[in-house]
Amino acid sequence: MDFSRFKSEYPVVLDEQQEAAVQAVDGPALLLAVPGSGKTTTLVTRLGYMLHVRGIAPERILTMTYTVAAERDMRSRYAVIFGDDEAQRLEFRTINGVCSRIIRHYERKLGRSAFDLLEDGARKSAIVAELLRSRSREFVSESAIKAAQTALTYAKNQMLTDKELESVEVEGVDFPPLFRAYCKLLRERRLMDFDDQMVYARRILLQYPDILADFQARYSHFCVDEAQDTSKIQHSVIRLLASHSRNIFMVGDEDQSIYGFRAAYPQALTGFDSVYPDAKVLYMERNYRSGEAIVRMADEFIQKNRSRRPKQMRAARGGGEVREIQVFDRQQQYSLLCSMARGCGRETAVLYRDNDSAIPLIDRLERLGMPYRSRQLDSLFFSNRVVRDISDIIRFAMNPKNGELFLNIYYKLSSGVSKAAALEAADGAEYESATIFERIAAMPGVSGWTKRQCLALRTHLANLLGDSADRAVYRIVHFMGYGSYLEDRGGDLTKAELLEALGAMEPSPARLLERLEELQTIVRRGSGESRCPFILSTIHSSKGLEYDRVVLMDVADGLLPKAVPGAGAPQDELDAYEEERRLFYVGMTRAKNELDVITFKKQDMPSTFSEELFPREKPAEPQGRKLRAAPLAPKPRAIPDTGGYVPGARVRHGSFGEGVILSRSGDIANVAFESGRTVRLSISAALKARKLSLAR
């Protein structure tokens, strides 16, 4: 069968770039596929081409995917086109699954027993907690355990040397000794975790050439999907397996590499042809998912990254609408999103950087009884040390003779109390008539400054019980010294700000503590509204998905992106910022028809990303200076006439109602709507989507 007959016999329609990818079978090849370019369809079709046109036995092809879900999806999609019998003969495996097979083969061939796999996540967490407690002898929070586990995974997947281990930072943890102790403990208990599977599989392939030869004899062709999410050690295993046949087909997009914290290694894509100098580098640049306005803006945005291949995403269709919606602060943002949820009749996904962002929104939606859809949130917000500290301070205000709580918090406030004085005052405090801070203030030898601080804190603690919950949190952070304590230790206040947002809905700090317990149960169970069109998701979880309308929330420096490097920033900060840009790009390209970006008018919440996407209007030229008019370029017929949309014109928008154009810079206009919202939108995109008209 030749390719022409193959295309006519099977129900696949390919563009010219997809056809080139399908026929790239021999030798090393890298396929860079932009969002919405039909990557999975192309991969599945390529497998059919290999079987039906090239005559390669399905058992000789190993396709490696990033997740078990992707493995199942690819097999089922192959079965739809080419039949279930063939699909069952093909091998689709995760890279961890391949490493497990290498270890099992080693056991059979050498008659040895490998370590047992530590499959139980709770058991692994218990081991890490045990090691952390043995070092700090303090309470170990869930968030600290999770951070340590993430760092352990990162170190193994990046194959860090002893020297490189020293640069890994985990808050409150001396990581290199923890890493060595963890590896030693697993060896002593004859255990290996999922990351060790790759460490040991790679070691086996390097130390036992006959085992490597067995796998190379079995498989002649290797395909790697989602290669941008694959780690350094995984790429090393793949290169070893493919080193004999060199028939390696790697598929990915470094612009969508957003799992740096899991040791994703996009450099394997940018440096592919340095490993394989004779490699073909193929592109799939046509986006079939998103409207033209969305594709154009997303492509211009990601082009600013330097660590990428030179490719340009193009739209396969017109339309699409991108808007900036400005609100004053996060509280107004939550109100806006609740209004979007009310009566939401079409698929709308609210995307955010991390799960913490969703908690105040879920709180409001639950209070209002509005349906929404979200998976169980893996949120460590409730066990975070900042949330725990502020909660303990509130509990201490409710019981100012509790010695245990006092010893947890006294040094985190502006008290100036020594450890010896704290221990003396806390001992038997529940039996004394005076509060602990009053006892310290009355101690002989305590400085006048410490006495004044203790009495001031006593007054603050008494007063915050009468505050609204948000005011109480603000008092703790800004008046009682907790904010200074955090900043001195390099912490950030974002968790405290979220507590304030939650507190705005509660009448008292005591009620806030109750609500935190309620919310912890709510977010961990997820929403059962499986068909609800109003969807909440992190950008990470939305990868590979698409939605009719996407709303990106919390778009402000410090939230999304997490940090903006200054001039002369070190390379690791620049790399982290490029990943933040990739994350935002992935969020943008989930949208099929509409993309809304929520930003803030509040002065201390600027957004570097929104400034790029929606350039602010430049100051007017001084009067009396002559301006030279630029020659007018002929208008393409596809672009509607936007001439009447000038400042002062009244307009009608399909989603926002009637409003007035406040200002306009090029195609971007600021429109104040009667609903109270100020929205920045593209005039031409709104007209092409038939969303905007002049009001009569």
CSV table of N, CA, C and O in Angstrom, one decimal, residues 635 640-651 661 664 683 687 692-696:
chain,number,residue,atom,x,y,z
A,635,LYS,N,-6.5,48.8,4.0
A,635,LYS,CA,-7.1,47.8,4.9
A,635,LYS,C,-7.4,46.5,4.2
A,635,LYS,O,-8.1,46.5,3.2
A,640,PRO,N,-13.1,44.6,9.7
A,640,PRO,CA,-14.2,45.5,9.6
A,640,PRO,C,-13.7,47.0,9.8
A,640,PRO,O,-12.6,47.2,10.4
A,641,ASP,N,-14.6,47.9,9.4
A,641,ASP,CA,-14.3,49.3,9.6
A,641,ASP,C,-14.5,49.7,11.1
A,641,ASP,O,-15.5,49.5,11.6
A,642,THR,N,-13.4,50.2,11.7
A,642,THR,CA,-13.4,50.5,13.1
A,642,THR,C,-13.4,52.0,13.3
A,642,THR,O,-13.2,52.5,14.5
A,643,GLY,N,-13.6,52.8,12.3
A,643,GLY,CA,-13.5,54.2,12.3
A,643,GLY,C,-14.4,54.9,13.3
A,643,GLY,O,-14.0,55.9,13.9
A,644,GLY,N,-15.6,54.5,13.5
A,644,GLY,CA,-16.6,55.2,14.4
A,644,GLY,C,-16.3,54.9,15.8
A,644,GLY,O,-17.0,55.5,16.7
A,645,TYR,N,-15.4,54.0,16.1
A,645,TYR,CA,-15.3,53.6,17.5
A,645,TYR,C,-14.2,54.4,18.2
A,645,TYR,O,-13.0,54.0,18.3
A,646,VAL,N,-14.5,55.7,18.5
A,646,VAL,CA,-13.6,56.7,19.0
A,646,VAL,C,-14.0,57.0,20.5
A,646,VAL,O,-15.1,56.7,20.9
A,647,PRO,N,-13.1,57.6,21.2
A,647,PRO,CA,-13.4,58.0,22.6
A,647,PRO,C,-14.7,58.8,22.6
A,647,PRO,O,-14.9,59.8,21.9
A,648,GLY,N,-15.6,58.5,23.6
A,648,GLY,CA,-16.9,59.2,23.7
A,648,GLY,C,-18.0,58.4,23.0
A,648,GLY,O,-19.2,58.7,23.3
A,649,ALA,N,-17.7,57.5,22.1
A,649,ALA,CA,-18.8,56.8,21.3
A,649,ALA,C,-19.4,55.8,22.3
A,649,ALA,O,-18.8,55.1,23.0
A,650,ARG,N,-20.8,55.7,22.1
A,650,ARG,CA,-21.5,54.7,22.9
A,650,ARG,C,-21.6,53.4,22.1
A,650,ARG,O,-21.8,53.5,20.9
A,651,VAL,N,-21.3,52.3,22.8
A,651,VAL,CA,-21.3,51.0,22.1
A,651,VAL,C,-22.2,50.0,22.8
A,651,VAL,O,-22.5,50.2,24.0
A,661,ILE,N,-16.8,54.4,25.1
A,661,ILE,CA,-15.3,54.2,24.9
A,661,ILE,C,-14.6,55.4,25.6
A,661,ILE,O,-14.9,56.5,25.3
A,664,ARG,N,-8.7,55.0,23.4
A,664,ARG,CA,-8.3,54.0,22.4
A,664,ARG,C,-6.9,54.2,21.9
A,664,ARG,O,-6.5,55.3,21.7
A,683,ILE,N,-11.1,46.1,19.2
A,683,ILE,CA,-12.3,46.5,18.5
A,683,ILE,C,-12.5,45.6,17.3
A,683,ILE,O,-13.6,45.1,17.0
A,687,LEU,N,-15.7,43.1,16.6
A,687,LEU,CA,-16.5,43.3,15.4
A,687,LEU,C,-16.6,42.1,14.5
A,687,LEU,O,-17.7,41.7,14.1
A,692,LEU,N,-19.8,43.4,18.9
A,692,LEU,CA,-19.8,44.9,19.2
A,692,LEU,C,-20.5,45.7,18.1
A,692,LEU,O,-20.4,45.3,16.9
A,693,SER,N,-21.2,46.7,18.6
A,693,SER,CA,-21.8,47.6,17.6
A,693,SER,C,-21.9,49.0,18.2
A,693,SER,O,-21.9,49.1,19.5
A,694,LEU,N,-22.1,50.0,17.4
A,694,LEU,CA,-22.4,51.3,17.9
A,694,LEU,C,-23.8,51.4,18.4
A,694,LEU,O,-24.7,51.0,17.7
A,695,ALA,N,-24.0,52.0,19.6
A,695,ALA,CA,-25.3,52.2,20.1
A,695,ALA,C,-26.0,53.4,19.5
A,695,ALA,O,-25.3,54.4,19.2
A,696,ARG,N,-27.3,53.2,19.1
A,696,ARG,CA,-28.0,54.3,18.5
A,696,ARG,C,-28.8,55.1,19.4
A,696,ARG,O,-29.3,54.6,20.4
